Amino acid sequence: MAEPFKFYECIAMVKMTGRRAADIMELLEILKTISPESIFHHMHQYFLKSHIVSPEYPNDFAVWVSSELGDNSLAEGLANLNPYDYEDIEDVRGELLRIIVEHLRNCPPPSPVLPGKEFFFNEAVTIVIPTGLEANNVGEFAKMLKEVDRSSIYFHFYEARLRLAKKKDDFSSFLEDCLACHPVAAGIKALDPYMYSTEVLREKIVGLLEGAA
């Protein structure tokens, strides 16, 4: 008998790095050496938050460039970077650097921000918490998925794919490897994590599960 799927929740404990950027050149230089954990945090914390409506820019770099530097063109370029197109956070770092450098070749750098408006680089440590919820079949899996905190969706679907260096999310892995439910697993893998909030993603996965039950 296959092992049941065990649901976990998570909490992100944010800590400061002490590094800050007052203009785009400082942001560029710090991005070259800041920890992978910091880049992960600023590119992904949006997915751990609840949103009534999706924000215009889904990562902290794009938000700051738009709101504080007033460079919407660069902000859009940074916002279009889908971190889930990459299997390694260093590849995400490289793409961030490429986008900024290419933009600066064609456009003058915006003015520095006033004190207090700098970009503050932070990191986050993920605290993983067992929920005690387990699923042995598709029906139980759908039921539990409706009940778990949205941080569980984030941990198993979003975080597993990049920070944990997996090529697919925990949900599709379980359905494919343990339940041999290949069509549903394929449907989940086809969902673009960058396009949905955790709650919308929950609805879509539950819909796929209930369609197969």
CSV table of C-alpha atoms in Angstrom, one decimal:
chain,number,residue,atom,x,y,z
A,1,MET,CA,0.0,0.0,0.0
A,2,ALA,CA,1.3,3.5,-0.9
A,3,GLU,CA,2.3,5.9,1.8
A,4,PRO,CA,-0.4,8.5,2.4
A,5,PHE,CA,0.1,12.2,1.5
A,6,LYS,CA,1.0,14.2,4.6
A,7,PHE,CA,0.0,17.8,4.5
A,8,TYR,CA,2.3,20.5,5.9
A,9,GLU,CA,1.8,24.2,6.5
A,10,CYS,CA,4.6,26.8,6.7
A,11,ILE,CA,5.4,30.2,8.2
A,12,ALA,CA,8.0,32.5,6.7
A,13,MET,CA,10.2,34.1,9.4
A,14,VAL,CA,11.7,37.2,7.8
A,15,LYS,CA,15.1,38.5,8.8
A,16,MET,CA,17.1,41.6,7.6
A,17,THR,CA,20.3,41.3,5.8
A,18,GLY,CA,21.5,44.8,6.5
A,19,ARG,CA,21.9,45.6,2.8
A,20,ARG,CA,19.9,48.2,1.0
A,21,ALA,CA,19.9,49.9,-2.4
A,22,ALA,CA,19.0,53.6,-3.0
A,23,ASP,CA,19.2,53.4,-6.8
A,24,ILE,CA,19.1,50.9,-9.7
A,25,MET,CA,22.9,50.7,-9.8
A,26,GLU,CA,23.2,49.7,-6.2
A,27,LEU,CA,20.3,47.2,-6.6
A,28,LEU,CA,22.2,45.7,-9.5
A,29,GLU,CA,25.5,45.4,-7.6
A,30,ILE,CA,23.9,43.9,-4.5
A,31,LEU,CA,21.9,41.4,-6.6
A,32,LYS,CA,25.2,40.0,-7.8
A,33,THR,CA,26.2,38.8,-4.4
A,34,ILE,CA,23.1,38.7,-2.1
A,35,SER,CA,22.2,35.3,-0.9
A,36,PRO,CA,20.0,33.0,-2.9
A,37,GLU,CA,17.6,33.0,0.1
A,38,SER,CA,17.1,36.7,-0.3
A,39,ILE,CA,16.3,36.5,-4.0
A,40,PHE,CA,13.9,33.6,-3.3
A,41,HIS,CA,12.1,35.7,-0.7
A,42,HIS,CA,11.7,38.8,-2.8
A,43,MET,CA,10.6,36.8,-5.9
A,44,HIS,CA,8.2,34.5,-4.1
A,45,GLN,CA,6.7,36.1,-1.0
A,46,TYR,CA,3.7,37.3,-3.0
A,47,PHE,CA,2.5,33.7,-3.4
A,48,LEU,CA,2.4,33.3,0.4
A,49,LYS,CA,0.1,36.3,0.9
A,50,SER,CA,-3.6,36.5,0.4
A,51,HIS,CA,-4.9,38.9,-2.1
A,52,ILE,CA,-8.4,40.2,-2.9
A,53,VAL,CA,-7.1,41.2,-6.3
A,54,SER,CA,-3.8,40.2,-7.9
A,55,PRO,CA,-1.2,43.0,-7.6
A,56,GLU,CA,0.1,44.6,-10.8
A,57,TYR,CA,3.7,43.5,-10.0
A,58,PRO,CA,4.1,40.0,-8.4
A,59,ASN,CA,7.7,40.4,-7.0
A,60,ASP,CA,9.3,42.9,-4.6
A,61,PHE,CA,11.9,44.1,-7.1
A,62,ALA,CA,9.3,45.1,-9.7
A,63,VAL,CA,7.2,46.8,-7.0
A,64,TRP,CA,10.1,49.0,-5.8
A,65,VAL,CA,11.3,49.9,-9.2
A,66,SER,CA,7.8,51.1,-10.1
A,67,SER,CA,6.7,52.7,-6.9
A,68,GLU,CA,10.0,54.3,-5.7
A,69,LEU,CA,12.1,54.7,-8.8
A,70,GLY,CA,9.1,55.4,-11.1
A,71,ASP,CA,10.5,53.3,-13.9
A,72,ASN,CA,7.4,51.3,-15.1
A,73,SER,CA,9.2,50.0,-18.2
A,74,LEU,CA,11.8,48.2,-16.1
A,75,ALA,CA,9.2,47.2,-13.5
A,76,GLU,CA,7.2,45.4,-16.2
A,77,GLY,CA,10.3,43.6,-17.4
A,78,LEU,CA,11.1,42.4,-13.9
A,79,ALA,CA,7.4,41.5,-13.3
A,80,ASN,CA,7.4,39.3,-16.5
A,81,LEU,CA,10.2,37.1,-15.1
A,82,ASN,CA,8.5,33.9,-14.2
A,83,PRO,CA,10.7,32.2,-11.5
A,84,TYR,CA,9.0,28.9,-12.2
A,85,ASP,CA,10.6,28.8,-15.6
A,86,TYR,CA,13.8,28.0,-13.8
A,87,GLU,CA,15.0,25.1,-11.7
A,88,ASP,CA,17.7,26.9,-9.9
A,89,ILE,CA,17.5,30.2,-8.0
A,90,GLU,CA,20.9,31.2,-9.5
A,91,ASP,CA,19.3,31.1,-12.9
A,92,VAL,CA,16.7,33.5,-11.6
A,93,ARG,CA,19.5,35.8,-10.3
A,94,GLY,CA,21.1,35.7,-13.7
A,95,GLU,CA,17.9,36.7,-15.5
A,96,LEU,CA,17.3,39.6,-13.0
A,97,LEU,CA,20.7,40.9,-13.8
A,98,ARG,CA,20.2,40.5,-17.5
A,99,ILE,CA,16.9,42.4,-17.5
A,100,ILE,CA,18.4,45.3,-15.6
A,101,VAL,CA,21.6,45.6,-17.6
A,102,GLU,CA,19.7,45.4,-20.9
A,103,HIS,CA,17.3,48.1,-19.7
A,104,LEU,CA,20.2,50.4,-18.7
A,105,ARG,CA,21.8,50.1,-22.1
A,106,ASN,CA,18.7,51.8,-23.6
A,107,CYS,CA,17.5,54.0,-20.8
A,108,PRO,CA,19.2,56.4,-18.4
A,109,PRO,CA,19.1,55.2,-14.7
A,110,PRO,CA,16.3,56.8,-12.6
A,111,SER,CA,17.3,59.2,-9.8
A,112,PRO,CA,18.1,57.7,-6.4
A,113,VAL,CA,15.3,57.5,-3.8
A,114,LEU,CA,15.1,59.6,-0.6
A,115,PRO,CA,16.4,58.1,2.7
A,116,GLY,CA,13.9,55.6,4.0
A,117,LYS,CA,12.7,54.6,0.5
A,118,GLU,CA,15.6,52.3,-0.3
A,119,PHE,CA,15.1,48.7,-1.2
A,120,PHE,CA,15.8,46.6,1.9
A,121,PHE,CA,17.1,43.1,1.2
A,122,ASN,CA,15.6,40.5,3.5
A,123,GLU,CA,15.7,36.8,3.8
A,124,ALA,CA,13.1,34.3,5.0
A,125,VAL,CA,13.5,31.1,6.9
A,126,THR,CA,10.6,28.7,6.2
A,127,ILE,CA,9.2,27.0,9.4
A,128,VAL,CA,7.4,23.8,8.4
A,129,ILE,CA,4.5,22.6,10.5
A,130,PRO,CA,2.8,19.2,10.3
A,131,THR,CA,-1.0,19.5,10.1
A,132,GLY,CA,-1.8,15.9,11.0
A,133,LEU,CA,-3.9,15.6,7.9
A,134,GLU,CA,-3.3,12.6,5.6
A,135,ALA,CA,-4.8,11.4,2.3
A,136,ASN,CA,-4.9,7.9,1.0
A,137,ASN,CA,-6.9,8.3,-2.1
A,138,VAL,CA,-8.2,11.0,-4.5
A,139,GLY,CA,-11.4,11.6,-2.6
A,140,GLU,CA,-9.6,12.2,0.7
A,141,PHE,CA,-7.0,14.3,-1.1
A,142,ALA,CA,-9.6,16.6,-2.5
A,143,LYS,CA,-11.3,16.9,0.9
A,144,MET,CA,-8.1,17.7,2.8
A,145,LEU,CA,-7.1,20.2,0.1
A,146,LYS,CA,-10.2,22.2,0.8
A,147,GLU,CA,-9.4,22.3,4.5
A,148,VAL,CA,-5.7,23.1,4.7
A,149,ASP,CA,-4.4,26.6,5.2
A,150,ARG,CA,-3.3,28.4,2.1
A,151,SER,CA,0.3,28.1,3.3
A,152,SER,CA,0.1,24.4,2.7
A,153,ILE,CA,-0.8,25.0,-0.9
A,154,TYR,CA,2.2,27.4,-1.1
A,155,PHE,CA,4.6,24.9,0.5
A,156,HIS,CA,3.6,21.8,-1.5
A,157,PHE,CA,3.1,23.5,-4.9
A,158,TYR,CA,5.2,26.7,-5.0
A,159,GLU,CA,8.1,26.2,-2.7
A,160,ALA,CA,8.7,22.6,-3.5
A,161,ARG,CA,9.5,23.4,-7.1
A,162,LEU,CA,12.3,25.9,-6.6
A,163,ARG,CA,13.7,26.2,-3.1
A,164,LEU,CA,13.5,22.4,-2.7
A,165,ALA,CA,14.9,21.9,-6.2
A,166,LYS,CA,12.2,19.6,-7.4
A,167,LYS,CA,11.1,19.5,-11.0
A,168,LYS,CA,7.4,19.1,-10.0
A,169,ASP,CA,5.1,19.9,-7.2
A,170,ASP,CA,4.3,17.5,-4.3
A,171,PHE,CA,0.7,17.1,-5.3
A,172,SER,CA,1.3,15.8,-8.8
A,173,SER,CA,4.2,13.7,-7.5
A,174,PHE,CA,1.9,11.9,-5.1
A,175,LEU,CA,-1.0,11.4,-7.5
A,176,GLU,CA,1.4,10.1,-10.2
A,177,ASP,CA,3.8,8.0,-8.2
A,178,CYS,CA,1.6,6.7,-5.4
A,179,LEU,CA,-2.0,6.7,-6.8
A,180,ALA,CA,-1.1,6.2,-10.5
A,181,CYS,CA,-3.6,9.0,-11.3
A,182,HIS,CA,-1.7,10.2,-14.3
A,183,PRO,CA,-4.4,12.4,-16.0
A,184,VAL,CA,-5.0,14.5,-12.8
A,185,ALA,CA,-1.2,14.7,-12.2
A,186,ALA,CA,-0.7,15.9,-15.7
A,187,GLY,CA,-3.4,18.5,-15.3
A,188,ILE,CA,-1.8,19.9,-12.1
A,189,LYS,CA,1.6,20.0,-13.6
A,190,ALA,CA,0.2,22.0,-16.5
A,191,LEU,CA,-1.0,24.8,-14.1
A,192,ASP,CA,1.4,27.7,-14.3
A,193,PRO,CA,2.1,28.7,-10.7
A,194,TYR,CA,3.0,32.2,-11.7
A,195,MET,CA,-0.5,32.9,-13.0
A,196,TYR,CA,-2.6,32.1,-9.9
A,197,SER,CA,-2.9,33.0,-6.3
A,198,THR,CA,-2.9,30.2,-3.8
A,199,GLU,CA,-6.7,30.3,-3.4
A,200,VAL,CA,-7.3,30.2,-7.1
A,201,LEU,CA,-4.8,27.4,-7.5
A,202,ARG,CA,-6.6,25.5,-4.7
A,203,GLU,CA,-9.9,25.7,-6.6
A,204,LYS,CA,-8.4,24.5,-9.8
A,205,ILE,CA,-6.7,21.5,-8.2
A,206,VAL,CA,-9.8,20.5,-6.3
A,207,GLY,CA,-11.8,20.8,-9.6
A,208,LEU,CA,-9.3,18.4,-11.3
A,209,LEU,CA,-9.5,16.0,-8.3
A,210,GLU,CA,-13.3,16.0,-8.1
A,211,GLY,CA,-13.6,15.5,-11.9
A,212,ALA,CA,-11.6,12.3,-11.5
A,213,ALA,CA,-13.3,11.0,-8.3
